[in-house]
PDB file of C-alpha atoms and ligand atoms in Angstrom:
ATOM      1  CA  MET E  22      -0.268  -0.051  -0.091  1.00 55.00           C
ATOM      2  CA  LYS E  23       2.748   2.286   0.924  1.00 60.00           C
ATOM      3  CA  ARG E  24       4.848   1.551  -2.202  1.00 63.00           C
ATOM      4  CA  LEU E  25       1.571   1.958  -4.133  1.00 63.00           C
ATOM      5  CA  LEU E  26       1.435   5.584  -2.732  1.00 61.00           C
ATOM      6  CA  VAL E  27       4.973   6.429  -3.496  1.00 59.00           C
ATOM      7  CA  ALA E  28       4.616   5.172  -6.821  1.00 60.00           C
ATOM      8  CA  ALA E  29       1.388   7.162  -7.290  1.00 57.00           C
ATOM      9  CA  THR E  30       2.968  10.410  -5.977  1.00 54.00           C
ATOM     10  CA  ALA E  31       6.085  10.192  -8.151  1.00 56.00           C
ATOM     11  CA  LEU E  32       3.889   9.436 -11.243  1.00 57.00           C
ATOM     12  CA  ALA E  33       1.826  12.913 -10.000  1.00 56.00           C
ATOM     13  CA  GLY E  34       5.020  14.577  -9.849  1.00 52.00           C
ATOM     14  CA  LEU E  35       6.157  13.336 -13.176  1.00 53.00           C
ATOM     15  CA  ILE E  36       2.908  14.564 -14.949  1.00 52.00           C
ATOM     16  CA  THR E  37       2.774  17.902 -13.353  1.00 55.00           C
ATOM     17  CA  ALA E  38       6.769  18.478 -14.195  1.00 53.00           C
ATOM     18  CA  LEU E  39       6.075  17.413 -17.736  1.00 55.00           C
ATOM     19  CA  PRO E  40       7.067  20.176 -20.338  1.00 58.00           C
ATOM     20  CA  ALA E  41       4.487  22.141 -21.565  1.00 53.00           C
ATOM     21  CA  ALA E  42       5.457  21.695 -25.025  1.00 54.00           C
ATOM     22  CA  ALA E  43       4.720  17.779 -24.608  1.00 70.00           C
ATOM     23  CA  GLN E  44       1.117  18.481 -24.314  1.00 90.00           C
ATOM     24  CA  PHE E  45       0.817  19.783 -27.730  1.00 95.00           C
ATOM     25  CA  GLN E  46       1.626  17.596 -30.805  1.00 95.00           C
ATOM     26  CA  LYS E  47       2.476  20.354 -33.076  1.00 95.00           C
ATOM     27  CA  PRO E  48       3.168  24.241 -32.462  1.00 96.00           C
ATOM     28  CA  GLU E  49      -0.037  24.935 -34.177  1.00 96.00           C
ATOM     29  CA  ASP E  50      -2.228  22.954 -31.678  1.00 97.00           C
ATOM     30  CA  ALA E  51      -0.746  25.230 -28.818  1.00 97.00           C
ATOM     31  CA  VAL E  52      -1.771  28.440 -30.729  1.00 98.00           C
ATOM     32  CA  LYS E  53      -5.321  26.931 -31.104  1.00 98.00           C
ATOM     33  CA  TYR E  54      -5.510  25.861 -27.485  1.00 98.00           C
ATOM     34  CA  ARG E  55      -4.536  29.181 -26.072  1.00 98.00           C
ATOM     35  CA  LYS E  56      -7.003  31.284 -28.413  1.00 98.00           C
ATOM     36  CA  ALA E  57      -9.792  28.976 -27.728  1.00 98.00           C
ATOM     37  CA  ALA E  58      -9.066  29.387 -23.962  1.00 98.00           C
ATOM     38  CA  PHE E  59      -8.945  33.179 -24.294  1.00 98.00           C
ATOM     39  CA  THR E  60     -12.360  33.206 -26.348  1.00 98.00           C
ATOM     40  CA  VAL E  61     -14.338  31.193 -23.726  1.00 98.00           C
ATOM     41  CA  MET E  62     -12.669  33.261 -21.011  1.00 98.00           C
ATOM     42  CA  ALA E  63     -13.438  36.372 -22.572  1.00 98.00           C
ATOM     43  CA  ALA E  64     -16.924  35.413 -23.626  1.00 98.00           C
ATOM     44  CA  HIS E  65     -17.875  34.513 -19.916  1.00 98.00           C
ATOM     45  CA  PHE E  66     -16.092  37.607 -18.676  1.00 98.00           C
ATOM     46  CA  GLY E  67     -17.871  39.677 -21.155  1.00 98.00           C
ATOM     47  CA  ARG E  68     -21.221  38.535 -19.859  1.00 98.00           C
ATOM     48  CA  VAL E  69     -20.474  39.690 -16.192  1.00 98.00           C
ATOM     49  CA  GLY E  70     -18.727  42.898 -17.633  1.00 98.00           C
ATOM     50  CA  ALA E  71     -22.149  43.481 -19.595  1.00 98.00           C
ATOM     51  CA  MET E  72     -23.976  43.369 -16.246  1.00 98.00           C
ATOM     52  CA  ALA E  73     -21.528  45.781 -14.581  1.00 98.00           C
ATOM     53  CA  ALA E  74     -21.750  48.214 -17.256  1.00 98.00           C
ATOM     54  CA  GLY E  75     -25.681  48.180 -17.248  1.00 98.00           C
ATOM     55  CA  ARG E  76     -25.916  46.936 -20.690  1.00 98.00           C
ATOM     56  CA  VAL E  77     -27.984  43.946 -19.631  1.00 98.00           C
ATOM     57  CA  PRO E  78     -29.782  43.505 -16.241  1.00 98.00           C
ATOM     58  CA  PHE E  79     -28.201  42.257 -13.201  1.00 98.00           C
ATOM     59  CA  ASP E  80     -28.784  38.671 -12.745  1.00 98.00           C
ATOM     60  CA  ALA E  81     -26.737  37.501  -9.512  1.00 98.00           C
ATOM     61  CA  ALA E  82     -26.869  33.710 -10.512  1.00 98.00           C
ATOM     62  CA  ALA E  83     -25.838  34.578 -14.102  1.00 98.00           C
ATOM     63  CA  ALA E  84     -23.040  36.544 -12.779  1.00 98.00           C
ATOM     64  CA  ALA E  85     -21.612  34.066 -10.633  1.00 98.00           C
ATOM     65  CA  ALA E  86     -21.880  31.152 -12.892  1.00 98.00           C
ATOM     66  CA  ASN E  87     -20.159  33.177 -15.570  1.00 98.00           C
ATOM     67  CA  ALA E  88     -17.368  34.582 -13.366  1.00 98.00           C
ATOM     68  CA  GLU E  89     -16.959  30.939 -12.245  1.00 98.00           C
ATOM     69  CA  ILE E  90     -16.016  29.672 -15.740  1.00 98.00           C
ATOM     70  CA  ALA E  91     -13.786  32.993 -16.490  1.00 98.00           C
ATOM     71  CA  ALA E  92     -12.105  32.087 -13.539  1.00 98.00           C
ATOM     72  CA  SER E  93     -11.460  28.480 -14.690  1.00 98.00           C
ATOM     73  CA  MET E  94     -10.626  29.710 -18.179  1.00 98.00           C
ATOM     74  CA  ALA E  95      -8.066  32.102 -17.021  1.00 98.00           C
ATOM     75  CA  LYS E  96      -5.897  29.304 -15.846  1.00 98.00           C
ATOM     76  CA  LEU E  97      -5.697  27.444 -19.066  1.00 98.00           C
ATOM     77  CA  PRO E  98      -3.965  29.846 -22.145  1.00 98.00           C
ATOM     78  CA  TRP E  99      -0.770  30.033 -20.573  1.00 98.00           C
ATOM     79  CA  ALA E 100       0.186  26.607 -21.416  1.00 97.00           C
ATOM     80  CA  GLY E 101      -0.204  27.241 -24.710  1.00 97.00           C
ATOM     81  CA  PHE E 102       2.813  29.734 -25.137  1.00 98.00           C
ATOM     82  CA  THR E 103       5.316  27.020 -25.595  1.00 96.00           C
ATOM     83  CA  ASP E 104       8.901  27.713 -27.593  1.00 95.00           C
ATOM     84  CA  GLY E 105       8.291  27.906 -31.327  1.00 94.00           C
ATOM     85  CA  THR E 106       4.845  29.302 -31.196  1.00 97.00           C
ATOM     86  CA  SER E 107       5.746  33.129 -31.647  1.00 96.00           C
ATOM     87  CA  SER E 108       4.849  33.048 -35.544  1.00 94.00           C
ATOM     88  CA  GLY E 109       2.041  31.419 -37.656  1.00 93.00           C
ATOM     89  CA  ASP E 110      -1.435  32.489 -36.815  1.00 96.00           C
ATOM     90  CA  THR E 111      -0.859  34.386 -33.830  1.00 98.00           C
ATOM     91  CA  ARG E 112      -0.828  38.026 -32.587  1.00 98.00           C
ATOM     92  CA  ALA E 113       1.628  37.052 -29.664  1.00 98.00           C
ATOM     93  CA  LYS E 114       4.608  39.447 -29.657  1.00 98.00           C
ATOM     94  CA  PRO E 115       8.006  37.895 -29.611  1.00 97.00           C
ATOM     95  CA  GLU E 116       8.610  39.716 -25.907  1.00 97.00           C
ATOM     96  CA  ILE E 117       6.645  37.135 -24.292  1.00 98.00           C
ATOM     97  CA  TRP E 118       9.751  34.789 -25.055  1.00 98.00           C
ATOM     98  CA  THR E 119      12.259  37.165 -24.611  1.00 97.00           C
ATOM     99  CA  ASP E 120      10.789  38.586 -21.590  1.00 95.00           C
ATOM    100  CA  ARG E 121       9.276  35.733 -19.728  1.00 97.00           C
ATOM    101  CA  ALA E 122       9.326  36.440 -16.414  1.00 98.00           C
ATOM    102  CA  LYS E 123       7.181  39.280 -17.093  1.00 98.00           C
ATOM    103  CA  PHE E 124       4.797  37.934 -19.411  1.00 98.00           C
ATOM    104  CA  ASP E 125       4.347  35.010 -16.548  1.00 98.00           C
ATOM    105  CA  ALA E 126       3.960  37.931 -13.866  1.00 98.00           C
ATOM    106  CA  ALA E 127       1.241  39.527 -15.960  1.00 98.00           C
ATOM    107  CA  ALA E 128      -0.668  36.144 -16.597  1.00 98.00           C
ATOM    108  CA  SER E 129      -0.641  35.313 -12.943  1.00 98.00           C
ATOM    109  CA  LYS E 130      -2.037  38.810 -12.364  1.00 98.00           C
ATOM    110  CA  THR E 131      -4.989  38.282 -14.792  1.00 98.00           C
ATOM    111  CA  GLN E 132      -5.679  35.220 -13.194  1.00 98.00           C
ATOM    112  CA  ASP E 133      -5.628  36.451  -9.636  1.00 98.00           C
ATOM    113  CA  GLU E 134      -7.886  39.432 -10.814  1.00 98.00           C
ATOM    114  CA  MET E 135     -10.460  36.830 -12.521  1.00 98.00           C
ATOM    115  CA  ALA E 136     -10.386  34.840  -9.389  1.00 98.00           C
ATOM    116  CA  LYS E 137     -11.188  37.875  -7.410  1.00 98.00           C
ATOM    117  CA  LEU E 138     -14.030  38.680  -9.762  1.00 98.00           C
ATOM    118  CA  ASN E 139     -15.216  34.946  -8.938  1.00 98.00           C
ATOM    119  CA  VAL E 140     -15.377  35.742  -5.466  1.00 98.00           C
ATOM    120  CA  ALA E 141     -17.109  39.279  -5.795  1.00 98.00           C
ATOM    121  CA  ALA E 142     -19.623  37.608  -8.049  1.00 98.00           C
ATOM    122  CA  LYS E 143     -20.502  34.907  -5.362  1.00 98.00           C
ATOM    123  CA  SER E 144     -21.251  37.742  -3.028  1.00 97.00           C
ATOM    124  CA  GLY E 145     -23.849  39.128  -5.251  1.00 97.00           C
ATOM    125  CA  ASN E 146     -23.046  42.528  -4.570  1.00 98.00           C
ATOM    126  CA  LEU E 147     -22.900  44.528  -7.780  1.00 98.00           C
ATOM    127  CA  ASP E 148     -20.862  47.533  -6.739  1.00 98.00           C
ATOM    128  CA  GLN E 149     -17.993  44.802  -5.575  1.00 98.00           C
ATOM    129  CA  ILE E 150     -18.764  43.133  -9.233  1.00 98.00           C
ATOM    130  CA  LYS E 151     -18.156  46.486 -10.726  1.00 98.00           C
ATOM    131  CA  ALA E 152     -14.807  47.225  -9.168  1.00 98.00           C
ATOM    132  CA  ALA E 153     -13.342  43.412  -9.868  1.00 98.00           C
ATOM    133  CA  VAL E 154     -14.542  43.851 -13.523  1.00 98.00           C
ATOM    134  CA  GLY E 155     -12.755  47.010 -13.726  1.00 98.00           C
ATOM    135  CA  ALA E 156      -9.532  45.716 -12.373  1.00 98.00           C
ATOM    136  CA  THR E 157      -9.753  42.707 -14.327  1.00 98.00           C
ATOM    137  CA  GLY E 158     -10.400  44.358 -17.371  1.00 98.00           C
ATOM    138  CA  GLN E 159      -7.303  46.423 -16.736  1.00 98.00           C
ATOM    139  CA  SER E 160      -4.960  43.404 -16.384  1.00 98.00           C
ATOM    140  CA  CYS E 161      -6.291  41.949 -19.674  1.00 98.00           C
ATOM    141  CA  LYS E 162      -5.633  45.291 -21.185  1.00 98.00           C
ATOM    142  CA  ALA E 163      -1.900  45.581 -19.597  1.00 97.00           C
ATOM    143  CA  CYS E 164      -1.241  42.106 -21.245  1.00 97.00           C
ATOM    144  CA  HIS E 165      -2.708  42.907 -24.733  1.00 97.00           C
ATOM    145  CA  ASP E 166      -0.927  46.524 -24.883  1.00 97.00           C
ATOM    146  CA  ALA E 167       2.335  44.718 -23.914  1.00 97.00           C
ATOM    147  CA  TYR E 168       2.346  41.231 -25.539  1.00 98.00           C
ATOM    148  CA  ARG E 169      -0.436  41.517 -28.291  1.00 98.00           C
ATOM    149  CA  LYS E 170       0.084  42.667 -32.124  1.00 97.00           C
ATOM    150  CA  GLU E 171      -2.927  45.079 -33.059  1.00 88.00           C
TER     151      GLU E 171
HETATM  152  C1  ASC C 218     -13.305  41.973 -22.233  1.00 69.39           C
HETATM  153  C2  ASC C 218     -12.540  41.542 -23.188  1.00 69.39           C
HETATM  154  C3  ASC C 218     -10.730  42.029 -23.213  1.00 69.39           C
HETATM  155  C4  ASC C 218     -10.936  42.866 -22.300  1.00 69.39           C
HETATM  156  C5  ASC C 218     -10.251  43.901 -22.843  1.00 69.39           C
HETATM  157  C6  ASC C 218      -9.995  45.130 -21.416  1.00 69.39           C
HETATM  158  O1  ASC C 218     -13.992  41.783 -22.218  1.00 69.39           O
HETATM  159  O2  ASC C 218     -12.811  40.664 -24.293  1.00 69.39           O
HETATM  160  O3  ASC C 218     -10.140  41.494 -24.203  1.00 69.39           O
HETATM  161  O4  ASC C 218     -12.169  42.729 -21.848  1.00 69.39           O
HETATM  162  O5  ASC C 218     -10.990  44.410 -23.693  1.00 69.39           O
HETATM  163  O6  ASC C 218      -9.674  46.219 -21.747  1.00 69.39           O
END
């Protein structure tokens, strides 16, 4: 039993330690993956954003459901920024790969803000949601300004 546990723990460690590149067969698969994750994230963030902006009526349950999905999606795209994916069908700037620590920090910031929005949305308090949508949107924009070609 103990040996099984040791083996399982070692395997779990190996899986998390796998280089991100190994998760995609081809560079274009990584590009497609990250774009898809951003698309789904933006769709659900946008639904909360529309309520925060008063463009659609506030519905606390819908805001919470959408923020939950957006926060989950926010964890995903970064694994798709593998080496060798700075060209092709992408607007990603080469700075992502030459300035990786800063890009990773910006990616973390967006995940953190999206997680805070999720907490705010669960509170059902529209003022809190508005503030969190603003902070999250700023983190999206900061990354686009620095790392996305127009
Ligand atoms: C969105 C969306 C983005 C961000 C960005 C914030 O709703 O799709 O990319 O907010 O526009 O400035």
